[in-house]
GROMACS .gro file of C-alpha atoms in nm:
model
  401
    1MET     CA    1  13.405  -9.162  20.162
    2ASN     CA    2  13.762  -9.157  19.995
    3ARG     CA    3  13.593  -9.232  19.626
    4ARG     CA    4  13.648  -8.968  19.410
    5GLN     CA    5  13.410  -8.786  19.186
    6THR     CA    6  13.421  -8.676  18.859
    7ARG     CA    7  13.248  -8.406  18.710
    8ARG     CA    8  13.069  -8.565  18.416
    9GLN     CA    9  12.986  -8.789  18.718
   10PHE     CA   10  12.847  -8.524  18.899
   11LEU     CA   11  12.694  -8.357  18.599
   12GLY     CA   12  12.530  -8.624  18.459
   13ALA     CA   13  12.312  -8.732  18.813
   14SER     CA   14  12.291  -8.299  18.816
   15VAL     CA   15  12.033  -8.338  18.489
   16SER     CA   16  11.867  -8.653  18.642
   17ALA     CA   17  11.773  -8.428  18.936
   18GLY     CA   18  11.704  -8.168  18.748
   19LEU     CA   19  11.911  -7.975  18.911
   20VAL     CA   20  12.171  -7.777  18.649
   21GLY     CA   21  12.169  -7.448  18.706
   22ILE     CA   22  12.068  -7.415  19.055
   23ALA     CA   23  12.227  -7.153  19.269
   24GLY     CA   24  12.120  -7.004  19.614
   25CYS     CA   25  12.287  -6.878  19.881
   26ALA     CA   26  11.987  -6.602  19.925
   27ALA     CA   27  11.752  -6.596  19.673
   28PRO     CA   28  11.873  -6.881  19.355
   29THR     CA   29  11.821  -6.868  19.027
   30GLY     CA   30  11.544  -7.085  19.004
   31ASP     CA   31  11.355  -6.863  19.265
   32ARG     CA   32  11.014  -6.853  19.101
   33ARG     CA   33  10.936  -7.207  19.059
   34GLN     CA   34  10.648  -7.329  19.153
   35ARG     CA   35  10.450  -7.674  19.158
   36SER     CA   36  10.181  -7.752  19.015
   37GLY     CA   37   9.880  -7.766  19.192
   38SER     CA   38  10.056  -7.588  19.489
   39ALA     CA   39   9.985  -7.267  19.638
   40GLU     CA   40  10.138  -6.898  19.506
   41GLY     CA   41  10.404  -6.744  19.630
   42ASN     CA   42  10.247  -6.634  19.960
   43GLY     CA   43  10.422  -6.912  20.176
   44ASN     CA   44  10.103  -7.179  20.228
   45PRO     CA   45  10.207  -7.505  20.125
   46ALA     CA   46   9.895  -7.728  19.937
   47SER     CA   47   9.648  -7.853  20.169
   48THR     CA   48   9.750  -8.208  20.126
   49THR     CA   49  10.104  -8.186  20.214
   50PRO     CA   50  10.235  -8.278  20.575
   51ASP     CA   51  10.450  -7.966  20.630
   52THR     CA   52  10.367  -7.832  20.991
   53THR     CA   53  10.508  -7.959  21.292
   54GLU     CA   54  10.165  -8.158  21.425
   55ARG     CA   55  10.111  -8.276  21.057
   56MET     CA   56  10.484  -8.423  21.077
   57ALA     CA   57  10.423  -8.572  21.398
   58GLN     CA   58  10.100  -8.781  21.287
   59ALA     CA   59  10.262  -8.833  20.989
   60ASN     CA   60  10.522  -9.031  21.180
   61VAL     CA   61  10.753  -8.878  20.889
   62GLU     CA   62  11.105  -9.095  20.979
   63PRO     CA   63  11.382  -8.837  21.222
   64VAL     CA   64  11.667  -8.649  21.018
   65ASP     CA   65  11.979  -8.808  21.057
   66VAL     CA   66  12.185  -8.482  21.074
   67ARG     CA   67  11.974  -8.252  21.282
   68GLY     CA   68  12.256  -7.936  21.301
   69ALA     CA   69  12.302  -7.545  21.358
   70LEU     CA   70  12.558  -7.311  21.287
   71TYR     CA   71  12.737  -7.144  21.580
   72VAL     CA   72  12.925  -6.911  21.646
   73PRO     CA   73  12.909  -6.734  22.030
   74ALA     CA   74  12.607  -6.423  22.125
   75ARG     CA   75  12.886  -6.174  22.128
   76ALA     CA   76  13.150  -6.281  21.908
   77TRP     CA   77  13.065  -6.090  21.596
   78ASN     CA   78  13.313  -6.307  21.378
   79THR     CA   79  13.539  -6.661  21.409
   80PHE     CA   80  13.832  -6.544  21.554
   81GLN     CA   81  13.671  -6.382  21.852
   82MET     CA   82  13.501  -6.674  21.913
   83TRP     CA   83  13.851  -6.851  21.927
   84HIS     CA   84  14.056  -6.565  22.039
   85GLY     CA   85  13.802  -6.505  22.379
   86TYR     CA   86  13.720  -6.886  22.418
   87ASP     CA   87  13.539  -6.922  22.697
   88GLU     CA   88  13.480  -7.321  22.817
   89LYS     CA   89  13.187  -7.250  23.006
   90VAL     CA   90  12.949  -7.081  22.765
   91ILE     CA   91  13.101  -7.315  22.523
   92GLU     CA   92  12.965  -7.628  22.733
   93ARG     CA   93  12.621  -7.407  22.843
   94ASP     CA   94  12.527  -7.337  22.456
   95LEU     CA   95  12.607  -7.668  22.324
   96GLY     CA   96  12.380  -7.797  22.623
   97TYR     CA   97  12.123  -7.577  22.467
   98ALA     CA   98  12.184  -7.745  22.156
   99GLU     CA   99  12.147  -8.103  22.292
  100GLN     CA  100  11.776  -7.973  22.467
  101ILE     CA  101  11.640  -7.960  22.105
  102ASN     CA  102  11.772  -8.307  22.003
  103ILE     CA  103  12.050  -8.172  21.765
  104ASN     CA  104  12.379  -8.376  21.687
  105ALA     CA  105  12.485  -8.148  21.448
  106ILE     CA  106  12.712  -7.855  21.527
  107ARG     CA  107  12.896  -7.673  21.203
  108THR     CA  108  13.143  -7.363  21.278
  109TRP     CA  109  13.484  -7.203  21.147
  110VAL     CA  110  13.853  -7.204  21.306
  111SER     CA  111  14.051  -6.936  21.316
  112TYR     CA  112  14.357  -6.896  21.065
  113GLU     CA  113  14.425  -6.596  21.231
  114GLN     CA  114  14.388  -6.686  21.567
  115TRP     CA  115  14.617  -6.977  21.510
  116LEU     CA  116  14.874  -6.708  21.385
  117GLU     CA  117  14.887  -6.534  21.714
  118ASN     CA  118  14.863  -6.865  21.947
  119PRO     CA  119  14.822  -7.195  21.773
  120GLU     CA  120  14.872  -7.335  22.148
  121LYS     CA  121  14.565  -7.215  22.260
  122LEU     CA  122  14.367  -7.290  21.955
  123GLU     CA  123  14.480  -7.630  22.024
  124ARG     CA  124  14.335  -7.626  22.377
  125SER     CA  125  14.023  -7.466  22.254
  126ILE     CA  126  13.933  -7.719  21.993
  127ASP     CA  127  14.013  -8.003  22.217
  128HIS     CA  128  13.778  -7.857  22.484
  129PHE     CA  129  13.521  -7.793  22.205
  130LEU     CA  130  13.516  -8.150  22.040
  131THR     CA  131  13.508  -8.317  22.362
  132ALA     CA  132  13.219  -8.066  22.515
  133ALA     CA  133  13.078  -8.187  22.155
  134ASP     CA  134  13.097  -8.525  22.217
  135ASP     CA  135  12.997  -8.519  22.536
  136ARG     CA  136  12.650  -8.440  22.404
  137GLY     CA  137  12.583  -8.636  22.124
  138ILE     CA  138  12.722  -8.404  21.855
  139GLU     CA  139  12.944  -8.430  21.570
  140VAL     CA  140  13.147  -8.097  21.468
  141LEU     CA  141  13.219  -7.960  21.113
  142PHE     CA  142  13.470  -7.725  21.103
  143GLY     CA  143  13.560  -7.513  20.833
  144LEU     CA  144  13.912  -7.371  20.810
  145PHE     CA  145  13.909  -7.091  20.641
  146GLU     CA  146  13.622  -6.840  20.506
  147SER     CA  147  13.523  -6.624  20.193
  148VAL     CA  148  13.235  -6.372  20.349
  149GLY     CA  149  13.365  -6.032  20.539
  150LYS     CA  150  13.596  -5.738  20.578
  151GLU     CA  151  13.967  -5.835  20.579
  152PRO     CA  152  14.121  -5.956  20.895
  153THR     CA  153  14.263  -5.607  20.977
  154GLU     CA  154  14.348  -5.578  21.349
  155LYS     CA  155  14.026  -5.307  21.388
  156ASN     CA  156  13.832  -5.597  21.198
  157LEU     CA  157  13.908  -5.864  21.421
  158HIS     CA  158  13.854  -5.712  21.768
  159ASP     CA  159  13.564  -5.478  21.655
  160THR     CA  160  13.289  -5.565  21.917
  161ASP     CA  161  13.081  -5.267  21.796
  162PRO     CA  162  12.695  -5.433  21.732
  163LEU     CA  163  12.691  -5.188  21.443
  164THR     CA  164  13.026  -5.211  21.283
  165ALA     CA  165  13.174  -5.534  21.441
  166PRO     CA  166  13.192  -5.709  21.101
  167PRO     CA  167  13.243  -6.124  21.010
  168VAL     CA  168  13.629  -6.093  20.900
  169GLN     CA  169  13.792  -6.316  20.589
  170SER     CA  170  14.004  -6.568  20.632
  171PRO     CA  171  14.330  -6.531  20.507
  172SER     CA  172  14.333  -6.207  20.388
  173SER     CA  173  14.301  -6.091  20.031
  174PRO     CA  174  14.658  -5.991  19.948
  175VAL     CA  175  14.743  -6.330  20.039
  176ILE     CA  176  14.419  -6.512  19.878
  177GLN     CA  177  14.540  -6.351  19.552
  178ASN     CA  178  14.929  -6.436  19.554
  179PRO     CA  179  14.986  -6.812  19.556
  180ASP     CA  180  15.346  -6.735  19.645
  181LYS     CA  181  15.158  -6.665  19.994
  182TRP     CA  182  15.012  -6.983  20.050
  183ASP     CA  183  15.292  -7.126  20.249
  184GLU     CA  184  15.115  -7.022  20.548
  185PRO     CA  185  14.777  -7.109  20.482
  186ARG     CA  186  14.865  -7.432  20.370
  187GLU     CA  187  15.095  -7.495  20.702
  188PHE     CA  188  14.813  -7.401  20.883
  189VAL     CA  189  14.618  -7.712  20.696
  190ARG     CA  190  14.863  -7.943  20.770
  191TRP     CA  191  14.870  -7.857  21.144
  192PHE     CA  192  14.472  -7.916  21.177
  193MET     CA  193  14.488  -8.240  20.932
  194ASP     CA  194  14.805  -8.379  21.186
  195ARG     CA  195  14.584  -8.316  21.467
  196TRP     CA  196  14.246  -8.418  21.362
  197LYS     CA  197  14.202  -8.636  21.023
  198ASP     CA  198  14.114  -8.944  21.216
  199ASP     CA  199  13.886  -8.790  21.489
  200ASP     CA  200  13.552  -8.976  21.519
  201ARG     CA  201  13.432  -8.656  21.675
  202LEU     CA  202  13.415  -8.472  21.374
  203LEU     CA  203  13.187  -8.499  21.109
  204ALA     CA  204  13.372  -8.351  20.780
  205ILE     CA  205  13.624  -8.093  20.711
  206GLU     CA  206  13.538  -7.760  20.471
  207ALA     CA  207  13.817  -7.616  20.301
  208MET     CA  208  13.648  -7.281  20.300
  209ASN     CA  209  13.326  -7.130  20.294
  210GLU     CA  210  13.142  -7.009  19.970
  211PRO     CA  211  13.437  -6.988  19.729
  212GLY     CA  212  13.144  -6.956  19.514
  213TRP     CA  213  13.241  -6.855  19.175
  214LEU     CA  214  13.513  -6.556  19.204
  215PRO     CA  215  13.815  -6.690  19.049
  216LYS     CA  216  14.071  -6.540  19.308
  217ILE     CA  217  13.879  -6.712  19.614
  218LYS     CA  218  13.821  -7.008  19.411
  219GLN     CA  219  14.143  -7.048  19.278
  220PHE     CA  220  14.300  -7.038  19.694
  221SER     CA  221  14.037  -7.276  19.815
  222LYS     CA  222  14.134  -7.557  19.547
  223GLY     CA  223  14.414  -7.526  19.641
  224MET     CA  224  14.404  -7.565  20.023
  225PHE     CA  225  14.199  -7.837  19.913
  226GLU     CA  226  14.466  -7.987  19.771
  227THR     CA  227  14.695  -7.990  20.090
  228LEU     CA  228  14.375  -8.123  20.246
  229ALA     CA  229  14.374  -8.407  19.986
  230GLU     CA  230  14.692  -8.476  20.059
  231ASN     CA  231  14.675  -8.514  20.410
  232ARG     CA  232  14.365  -8.678  20.462
  233GLY     CA  233  14.253  -8.936  20.663
  234SER     CA  234  13.957  -9.096  20.757
  235VAL     CA  235  13.767  -8.729  20.781
  236PRO     CA  236  13.521  -8.665  20.521
  237LEU     CA  237  13.640  -8.321  20.315
  238THR     CA  238  13.403  -8.076  20.171
  239VAL     CA  239  13.314  -7.751  20.061
  240GLY     CA  240  13.052  -7.463  20.215
  241SER     CA  241  12.886  -7.402  19.913
  242THR     CA  242  12.660  -7.140  19.800
  243SER     CA  243  12.484  -7.376  19.565
  244LEU     CA  244  12.450  -7.730  19.439
  245ALA     CA  245  12.587  -7.617  19.126
  246ASN     CA  246  12.913  -7.501  19.233
  247ASN     CA  247  12.949  -7.867  19.378
  248ALA     CA  248  13.020  -7.964  18.971
  249ASP     CA  249  13.424  -7.835  19.060
  250TYR     CA  250  13.418  -7.947  19.433
  251VAL     CA  251  13.331  -8.332  19.353
  252ASP     CA  252  13.658  -8.300  19.049
  253TRP     CA  253  13.891  -8.144  19.375
  254GLY     CA  254  13.760  -8.508  19.618
  255ALA     CA  255  13.493  -8.355  19.805
  256ASP     CA  256  13.356  -8.634  19.969
  257VAL     CA  257  12.979  -8.418  20.094
  258LEU     CA  258  12.824  -8.229  19.924
  259GLN     CA  259  12.679  -7.885  20.039
  260PHE     CA  260  12.451  -7.588  19.957
  261HIS     CA  261  12.331  -7.297  20.094
  262TYR     CA  262  12.011  -7.163  20.104
  263ASN     CA  263  11.870  -6.889  20.327
  264PHE     CA  264  11.603  -6.739  20.249
  265PRO     CA  265  11.311  -6.888  19.973
  266SER     CA  266  11.071  -6.663  19.908
  267ASN     CA  267  10.771  -6.996  19.961
  268ARG     CA  268  10.761  -7.342  20.059
  269ASP     CA  269  10.717  -7.504  19.731
  270ILE     CA  270  11.080  -7.400  19.610
  271TYR     CA  271  11.197  -7.623  19.918
  272HIS     CA  272  10.935  -7.863  19.789
  273ASP     CA  273  11.123  -7.868  19.457
  274LEU     CA  274  11.449  -7.836  19.513
  275LEU     CA  275  11.492  -8.103  19.880
  276PRO     CA  276  11.413  -8.452  19.634
  277ASP     CA  277  11.637  -8.306  19.378
  278ALA     CA  278  11.943  -8.263  19.643
  279LYS     CA  279  11.825  -8.605  19.790
  280ARG     CA  280  11.819  -8.809  19.450
  281LEU     CA  281  12.141  -8.596  19.337
  282GLY     CA  282  12.301  -8.771  19.668
  283GLU     CA  283  12.212  -9.144  19.609
  284ASP     CA  284  12.297  -9.107  19.255
  285LEU     CA  285  12.607  -9.027  19.345
  286ASP     CA  286  12.639  -9.210  19.697
  287MET     CA  287  12.784  -8.914  19.892
  288PRO     CA  288  12.581  -8.741  20.194
  289VAL     CA  289  12.438  -8.361  20.049
  290TYR     CA  290  12.345  -8.110  20.319
  291LEU     CA  291  12.150  -7.821  20.318
  292THR     CA  292  12.465  -7.605  20.559
  293GLU     CA  293  12.285  -7.296  20.559
  294TRP     CA  294  11.877  -7.239  20.590
  295GLN     CA  295  11.651  -6.973  20.811
  296ARG     CA  296  11.327  -6.882  20.681
  297ILE     CA  297  11.064  -6.790  20.429
  298ALA     CA  298  11.134  -6.417  20.311
  299ASN     CA  299  11.126  -6.189  20.055
  300TYR     CA  300  11.373  -5.915  20.146
  301GLY     CA  301  11.390  -5.710  19.812
  302TRP     CA  302  11.805  -5.753  19.787
  303GLY     CA  303  11.965  -5.442  19.691
  304SER     CA  304  11.736  -5.213  19.929
  305ASN     CA  305  11.884  -5.050  20.250
  306GLU     CA  306  11.521  -5.044  20.353
  307THR     CA  307  11.441  -5.227  20.668
  308VAL     CA  308  11.206  -5.497  20.688
  309GLU     CA  309  10.880  -5.679  20.805
  310GLU     CA  310  11.054  -6.010  20.820
  311TRP     CA  311  11.323  -5.929  21.019
  312GLN     CA  312  11.249  -6.179  21.312
  313PRO     CA  313  11.378  -6.581  21.330
  314ASP     CA  314  11.093  -6.827  21.186
  315TYR     CA  315  11.268  -7.143  21.141
  316ALA     CA  316  10.911  -7.303  21.173
  317SER     CA  317  10.823  -7.168  20.835
  318ILE     CA  318  11.049  -7.413  20.684
  319ALA     CA  319  11.130  -7.716  20.902
  320PRO     CA  320  10.872  -7.928  20.830
  321VAL     CA  321  10.955  -7.916  20.473
  322ILE     CA  322  11.342  -7.996  20.550
  323HIS     CA  323  11.160  -8.243  20.753
  324GLN     CA  324  10.953  -8.467  20.541
  325HIS     CA  325  11.173  -8.481  20.259
  326GLY     CA  326  11.457  -8.559  20.521
  327VAL     CA  327  11.791  -8.358  20.427
  328GLY     CA  328  12.079  -8.373  20.671
  329ASN     CA  329  12.079  -7.971  20.778
  330PHE     CA  330  12.222  -7.710  20.995
  331PHE     CA  331  12.001  -7.383  21.072
  332TRP     CA  332  12.138  -7.033  21.095
  333SER     CA  333  12.207  -6.972  21.410
  334LEU     CA  334  12.147  -7.128  21.790
  335MET     CA  335  12.225  -6.822  21.913
  336VAL     CA  336  12.026  -6.546  21.896
  337LYS     CA  337  12.217  -6.239  21.744
  338PRO     CA  338  12.203  -5.976  21.488
  339ALA     CA  339  12.248  -6.089  21.166
  340TYR     CA  340  12.626  -6.163  21.103
  341VAL     CA  341  12.631  -6.003  20.806
  342ARG     CA  342  12.623  -5.599  20.820
  343TYR     CA  343  12.452  -5.521  20.582
  344MET     CA  344  12.128  -5.763  20.671
  345ARG     CA  345  12.206  -5.661  21.073
  346LYS     CA  346  12.165  -5.287  20.962
  347ARG     CA  347  11.840  -5.367  20.824
  348GLY     CA  348  11.678  -5.478  21.134
  349ILE     CA  349  11.736  -5.898  21.099
  350ILE     CA  350  11.814  -6.086  21.404
  351ASN     CA  351  11.853  -6.438  21.389
  352GLY     CA  352  11.836  -6.681  21.629
  353LEU     CA  353  11.679  -6.964  21.895
  354PHE     CA  354  11.844  -7.011  22.210
  355HIS     CA  355  11.910  -6.621  22.468
  356GLU     CA  356  12.218  -6.662  22.675
  357ASP     CA  357  11.995  -6.821  22.934
  358GLY     CA  358  11.836  -7.054  22.766
  359ALA     CA  359  11.485  -6.895  22.644
  360VAL     CA  360  11.432  -6.944  22.291
  361TRP     CA  361  11.325  -6.682  22.088
  362ASN     CA  362  11.006  -6.854  21.953
  363GLU     CA  363  10.924  -7.199  22.087
  364ALA     CA  364  10.735  -7.315  21.801
  365ASP     CA  365  11.064  -7.296  21.585
  366ALA     CA  366  11.234  -7.499  21.909
  367LYS     CA  367  10.939  -7.771  21.864
  368ALA     CA  368  10.956  -7.768  21.505
  369ILE     CA  369  11.333  -7.811  21.464
  370LYS     CA  370  11.326  -8.052  21.756
  371ALA     CA  371  11.079  -8.208  21.577
  372MET     CA  372  11.342  -8.362  21.318
  373SER     CA  373  11.443  -8.581  21.584
  374GLY     CA  374  11.079  -8.773  21.575
  375ASP     CA  375  11.020  -8.577  21.913
  376PRO     CA  376  10.824  -8.267  21.870
  377VAL     CA  377  10.803  -8.206  22.255
  378VAL     CA  378  10.977  -7.875  22.431
  379ASP     CA  379  10.902  -7.721  22.777
  380LEU     CA  380  11.080  -7.363  22.719
  381GLU     CA  381  11.053  -7.004  22.834
  382GLN     CA  382  10.966  -6.801  22.483
  383ARG     CA  383  11.120  -6.424  22.481
  384ARG     CA  384  11.061  -6.255  22.173
  385GLU     CA  385  11.305  -5.933  22.298
  386TRP     CA  386  11.601  -5.817  22.153
  387PRO     CA  387  11.910  -5.882  22.378
  388GLU     CA  388  11.979  -5.595  22.580
  389TRP     CA  389  12.363  -5.572  22.454
  390ALA     CA  390  12.224  -5.559  22.120
  391THR     CA  391  11.995  -5.298  22.129
  392LYS     CA  392  12.197  -5.082  21.935
  393VAL     CA  393  12.140  -5.272  21.637
  394LYS     CA  394  11.758  -5.216  21.707
  395ARG     CA  395  11.761  -4.851  21.750
  396HIS     CA  396  11.953  -4.825  21.396
  397ALA     CA  397  11.735  -5.048  21.220
  398PHE     CA  398  11.382  -4.949  21.412
  399GLY     CA  399  11.424  -4.586  21.619
  400SER     CA  400  11.316  -4.598  21.948
  401GLN     CA  401  11.000  -4.831  21.899
   0.00000   0.00000   0.00000
């Protein structure tokens, strides 16, 4: 979609949908809203709501059009490592797992730092990734820059210690904060667009993940989006948004697809409120709206460093609600691995669906996610065990138990 939306259109549609002021990466404003007649915030739906996998199948709810997963290989701790150590066999194996549960979209990020180091290798790897995904009926949403993580120093980029390896911000803060240093990132954007702006294997191109309300990062993201737009092709453009509210800016920039993130609602009712509003917003603006990060119902007590009881994957806790409302979505993450962000990792949180050998952490999760395609049947081994290579994180969080 090439039609530019305006802030006024967005805000008008948001008021109509009841979305003004709603945020949402982890625990957004509006977190405590309850629907009339629904269960209190214990994670149990109202008895009349068809939001279990079984009820969804019985209700013959329509398949969700975009059924996606976030993807970084299990043993890559940041996206630089994904592309620096790109392994075609691992990519093909993992995308094959996605195909088994009828995933038809993947969201991941290209690495600006790998481009600086070896653009020819990165180009070959991107083309292989797109071909491998296309062979399995999967479209790709590629992000170009990342606001989340530590500075992209050599140490941080290459650290593989399960306790200390961080996600990395891309590019570095000195580049983000100084427009005089944006020439190289802009060249990276043009390089990418020259090759893939009209590639129908792509679902969308994302300027940056979660620039949010931080002025310098937001300014950088806007600058990179302008370069995307100047080199626009047929592939839709977007921004990884912490919330629907942030999109008031992104529609002004010329975004074709709206995103929002809500990883950890404290109960199902929040999704029952939010998802219909998000759908209505998309209908009013005539553009796709995707929930591009979600995980499970949880209440982690943000700000605490203590371990948590809800530390393991539980996509089945909310997948049926997403299915019921028919919202295009991407769960975090396809592969079982300790949490991406170190703060959550050290609290013992692990996420993901597939182990590297193709077993799943939780068969109920695989069933609930596959059910979004209209087919809830799976035949997969279940193994609720930390991967051996990640047990250092488990020991740190829980001791020797």
